[in-house]
Amino acid sequence: MKQLGTHLVVDAWQSPAELLNDSERIRCSLIDAITAGGATLIDLCVHQFSPHGVTATATLAESHIAIHTWPELGYFAADLFFCGHGNPHKAVEILETALQAKQIKLTEIKRGFDPGMGVQDTSTKDRNVNSFTEKQALKPRRFRATLC
């Protein structure tokens, strides 16, 4: 397989609720993690939910980091995908320390493809992902966007 990137999936427990509900702490922790991982920040969006919880996404030159918190459970989930240079493991260490997780589960996925396999056309497979008509697909949709 030709590896194109490393994808880390993080589940972390037993973090203090006040840290997981602090959007500024999450923002700073992500910036520190990006720096430690040697990645390049393009954009950062942080959203504070009511009554609690934070979701933050960082678009990187090397891919992305996303984090979702459940303060009431002392839990956060993070997704780090780095391609090219950078070290997502160092970024995870920063998040784990900054959010004081006492327990962490880390799953590493090597992302890429086998050049010998060629590209598969999945459009003819029975996937039933989108079961709406072309006419419905062309209908304008309303999205509620929030500014970061």
mmCIF file of C-alpha atoms in Angstrom:
data_model
loop_
_atom_site.group_PDB
_atom_site.id
_atom_site.type_symbol
_atom_site.label_atom_id
_atom_site.label_comp_id
_atom_site.label_asym_id
_atom_site.label_seq_id
_atom_site.Cartn_x
_atom_site.Cartn_y
_atom_site.Cartn_z
ATOM 1 C CA MET A 1 0.000 0.000 0.000
ATOM 2 C CA LYS A 2 1.180 3.505 -0.767
ATOM 3 C CA GLN A 3 0.583 5.327 2.508
ATOM 4 C CA LEU A 4 -0.715 8.847 2.034
ATOM 5 C CA GLY A 5 -1.361 9.737 5.638
ATOM 6 C CA THR A 6 -1.888 8.725 9.234
ATOM 7 C CA HIS A 7 -5.352 8.941 10.757
ATOM 8 C CA LEU A 8 -5.629 8.852 14.545
ATOM 9 C CA VAL A 9 -9.001 8.309 16.206
ATOM 10 C CA VAL A 10 -9.014 9.263 19.880
ATOM 11 C CA ASP A 11 -11.489 8.484 22.650
ATOM 12 C CA ALA A 12 -10.586 10.062 25.993
ATOM 13 C CA TRP A 13 -12.289 9.822 29.371
ATOM 14 C CA GLN A 14 -12.104 11.281 32.845
ATOM 15 C CA SER A 15 -11.319 14.846 31.815
ATOM 16 C CA PRO A 16 -12.543 17.678 34.063
ATOM 17 C CA ALA A 17 -15.891 19.022 32.827
ATOM 18 C CA GLU A 18 -14.790 22.660 33.154
ATOM 19 C CA LEU A 19 -11.910 22.068 30.721
ATOM 20 C CA LEU A 20 -14.100 20.284 28.186
ATOM 21 C CA ASN A 21 -16.669 23.088 28.284
ATOM 22 C CA ASP A 22 -14.136 25.902 27.844
ATOM 23 C CA SER A 23 -14.120 26.863 24.162
ATOM 24 C CA GLU A 24 -11.061 29.101 24.554
ATOM 25 C CA ARG A 25 -9.131 26.263 26.216
ATOM 26 C CA ILE A 26 -10.114 23.944 23.353
ATOM 27 C CA ARG A 27 -8.992 26.572 20.814
ATOM 28 C CA CYS A 28 -5.615 27.077 22.513
ATOM 29 C CA SER A 29 -5.126 23.324 22.982
ATOM 30 C CA LEU A 30 -5.718 22.742 19.264
ATOM 31 C CA ILE A 31 -3.250 25.470 18.296
ATOM 32 C CA ASP A 32 -0.642 23.988 20.667
ATOM 33 C CA ALA A 33 -1.315 20.483 19.286
ATOM 34 C CA ILE A 34 -0.940 21.700 15.706
ATOM 35 C CA THR A 35 2.357 23.400 16.565
ATOM 36 C CA ALA A 36 3.685 20.333 18.417
ATOM 37 C CA GLY A 37 2.673 18.096 15.517
ATOM 38 C CA GLY A 38 4.576 20.275 13.059
ATOM 39 C CA ALA A 39 1.465 21.029 11.014
ATOM 40 C CA THR A 40 0.315 24.231 9.320
ATOM 41 C CA LEU A 41 -2.972 25.817 10.377
ATOM 42 C CA ILE A 42 -5.184 27.137 7.581
ATOM 43 C CA ASP A 43 -8.465 27.716 9.441
ATOM 44 C CA LEU A 44 -9.915 27.065 12.892
ATOM 45 C CA CYS A 45 -13.585 26.998 13.849
ATOM 46 C CA VAL A 46 -14.779 26.533 17.438
ATOM 47 C CA HIS A 47 -18.426 26.231 18.447
ATOM 48 C CA GLN A 48 -19.760 26.301 22.023
ATOM 49 C CA PHE A 49 -22.987 24.342 22.438
ATOM 50 C CA SER A 50 -25.690 25.119 24.984
ATOM 51 C CA PRO A 51 -25.932 24.033 27.704
ATOM 52 C CA HIS A 52 -22.520 22.382 27.322
ATOM 53 C CA GLY A 53 -20.069 20.881 24.860
ATOM 54 C CA VAL A 54 -17.596 22.178 22.313
ATOM 55 C CA THR A 55 -16.823 21.148 18.747
ATOM 56 C CA ALA A 56 -13.730 22.473 17.018
ATOM 57 C CA THR A 57 -12.318 21.791 13.584
ATOM 58 C CA ALA A 58 -8.916 22.794 12.291
ATOM 59 C CA THR A 59 -8.207 22.707 8.590
ATOM 60 C CA LEU A 60 -4.520 22.021 8.089
ATOM 61 C CA ALA A 61 -2.255 22.142 5.074
ATOM 62 C CA GLU A 62 -1.647 18.489 6.005
ATOM 63 C CA SER A 63 -5.379 17.630 6.434
ATOM 64 C CA HIS A 64 -7.463 18.208 9.597
ATOM 65 C CA ILE A 65 -8.093 17.866 13.319
ATOM 66 C CA ALA A 66 -11.588 17.709 14.816
ATOM 67 C CA ILE A 67 -12.579 17.468 18.474
ATOM 68 C CA HIS A 68 -15.972 17.012 20.111
ATOM 69 C CA THR A 69 -16.497 17.258 23.881
ATOM 70 C CA TRP A 70 -19.125 15.927 26.266
ATOM 71 C CA PRO A 71 -18.277 17.724 29.540
ATOM 72 C CA GLU A 72 -21.156 16.083 31.398
ATOM 73 C CA LEU A 73 -19.476 12.717 30.708
ATOM 74 C CA GLY A 74 -15.855 13.843 31.088
ATOM 75 C CA TYR A 75 -15.329 12.554 27.538
ATOM 76 C CA PHE A 76 -13.905 13.881 24.298
ATOM 77 C CA ALA A 77 -13.447 12.386 20.844
ATOM 78 C CA ALA A 78 -10.806 13.633 18.437
ATOM 79 C CA ASP A 79 -9.944 12.849 14.860
ATOM 80 C CA LEU A 80 -6.491 13.738 13.504
ATOM 81 C CA PHE A 81 -5.529 13.088 9.909
ATOM 82 C CA PHE A 82 -2.051 14.133 8.803
ATOM 83 C CA CYS A 83 -0.669 13.566 5.335
ATOM 84 C CA GLY A 84 2.752 14.692 4.218
ATOM 85 C CA HIS A 85 4.965 15.882 7.032
ATOM 86 C CA GLY A 86 3.945 16.262 10.649
ATOM 87 C CA ASN A 87 3.478 14.011 13.644
ATOM 88 C CA PRO A 88 -0.128 13.456 14.756
ATOM 89 C CA HIS A 89 1.054 11.430 17.788
ATOM 90 C CA LYS A 90 2.707 14.546 19.252
ATOM 91 C CA ALA A 91 -0.509 16.479 18.627
ATOM 92 C CA VAL A 92 -2.517 13.834 20.529
ATOM 93 C CA GLU A 93 -0.114 14.053 23.486
ATOM 94 C CA ILE A 94 -0.786 17.792 23.733
ATOM 95 C CA LEU A 95 -4.571 17.328 23.647
ATOM 96 C CA GLU A 96 -4.395 14.543 26.233
ATOM 97 C CA THR A 97 -2.289 16.692 28.581
ATOM 98 C CA ALA A 98 -4.148 19.973 28.037
ATOM 99 C CA LEU A 99 -7.538 18.363 28.660
ATOM 100 C CA GLN A 100 -6.194 16.192 31.504
ATOM 101 C CA ALA A 101 -7.593 12.904 30.214
ATOM 102 C CA LYS A 102 -6.879 10.070 32.632
ATOM 103 C CA GLN A 103 -7.807 7.339 30.148
ATOM 104 C CA ILE A 104 -7.318 7.329 26.384
ATOM 105 C CA LYS A 105 -7.924 4.901 23.546
ATOM 106 C CA LEU A 106 -5.961 5.604 20.379
ATOM 107 C CA THR A 107 -6.689 3.903 17.065
ATOM 108 C CA GLU A 108 -4.224 4.432 14.221
ATOM 109 C CA ILE A 109 -5.246 3.955 10.608
ATOM 110 C CA LYS A 110 -2.714 4.105 7.813
ATOM 111 C CA ARG A 111 -4.489 5.809 4.914
ATOM 112 C CA GLY A 112 -3.601 5.179 1.287
ATOM 113 C CA PHE A 113 -4.109 2.903 -1.668
ATOM 114 C CA ASP A 114 -2.529 0.028 -3.521
ATOM 115 C CA PRO A 115 -1.369 1.361 -6.908
ATOM 116 C CA GLY A 116 -1.624 -2.168 -8.352
ATOM 117 C CA MET A 117 -5.330 -2.319 -7.590
ATOM 118 C CA GLY A 118 -6.294 0.584 -9.807
ATOM 119 C CA VAL A 119 -9.251 2.808 -9.079
ATOM 120 C CA GLN A 120 -12.572 1.104 -8.473
ATOM 121 C CA ASP A 121 -15.766 2.622 -9.817
ATOM 122 C CA THR A 122 -18.126 2.317 -6.866
ATOM 123 C CA SER A 123 -20.973 4.126 -8.594
ATOM 124 C CA THR A 124 -22.360 0.850 -9.965
ATOM 125 C CA LYS A 125 -22.266 -0.982 -6.650
ATOM 126 C CA ASP A 126 -25.416 -1.346 -4.579
ATOM 127 C CA ARG A 127 -24.726 1.392 -2.051
ATOM 128 C CA ASN A 128 -28.032 3.292 -1.743
ATOM 129 C CA VAL A 129 -26.241 6.252 -0.156
ATOM 130 C CA ASN A 130 -28.409 8.932 -1.708
ATOM 131 C CA SER A 131 -31.855 7.777 -2.694
ATOM 132 C CA PHE A 132 -33.194 11.040 -4.043
ATOM 133 C CA THR A 133 -33.906 12.021 -7.613
ATOM 134 C CA GLU A 134 -31.837 14.355 -9.753
ATOM 135 C CA LYS A 135 -34.673 16.890 -9.547
ATOM 136 C CA GLN A 136 -34.462 16.823 -5.745
ATOM 137 C CA ALA A 137 -30.692 17.152 -5.906
ATOM 138 C CA LEU A 138 -31.038 20.385 -7.884
ATOM 139 C CA LYS A 139 -33.453 21.969 -5.384
ATOM 140 C CA PRO A 140 -31.896 24.815 -3.417
ATOM 141 C CA ARG A 141 -31.298 23.971 0.220
ATOM 142 C CA ARG A 142 -31.197 26.294 3.189
ATOM 143 C CA PHE A 143 -28.207 26.024 5.452
ATOM 144 C CA ARG A 144 -27.754 27.768 8.744
ATOM 145 C CA ALA A 145 -24.141 28.786 8.931
ATOM 146 C CA THR A 146 -22.310 30.197 11.913
ATOM 147 C CA LEU A 147 -19.242 32.322 11.598
ATOM 148 C CA CYS A 148 -16.084 31.197 13.323
#
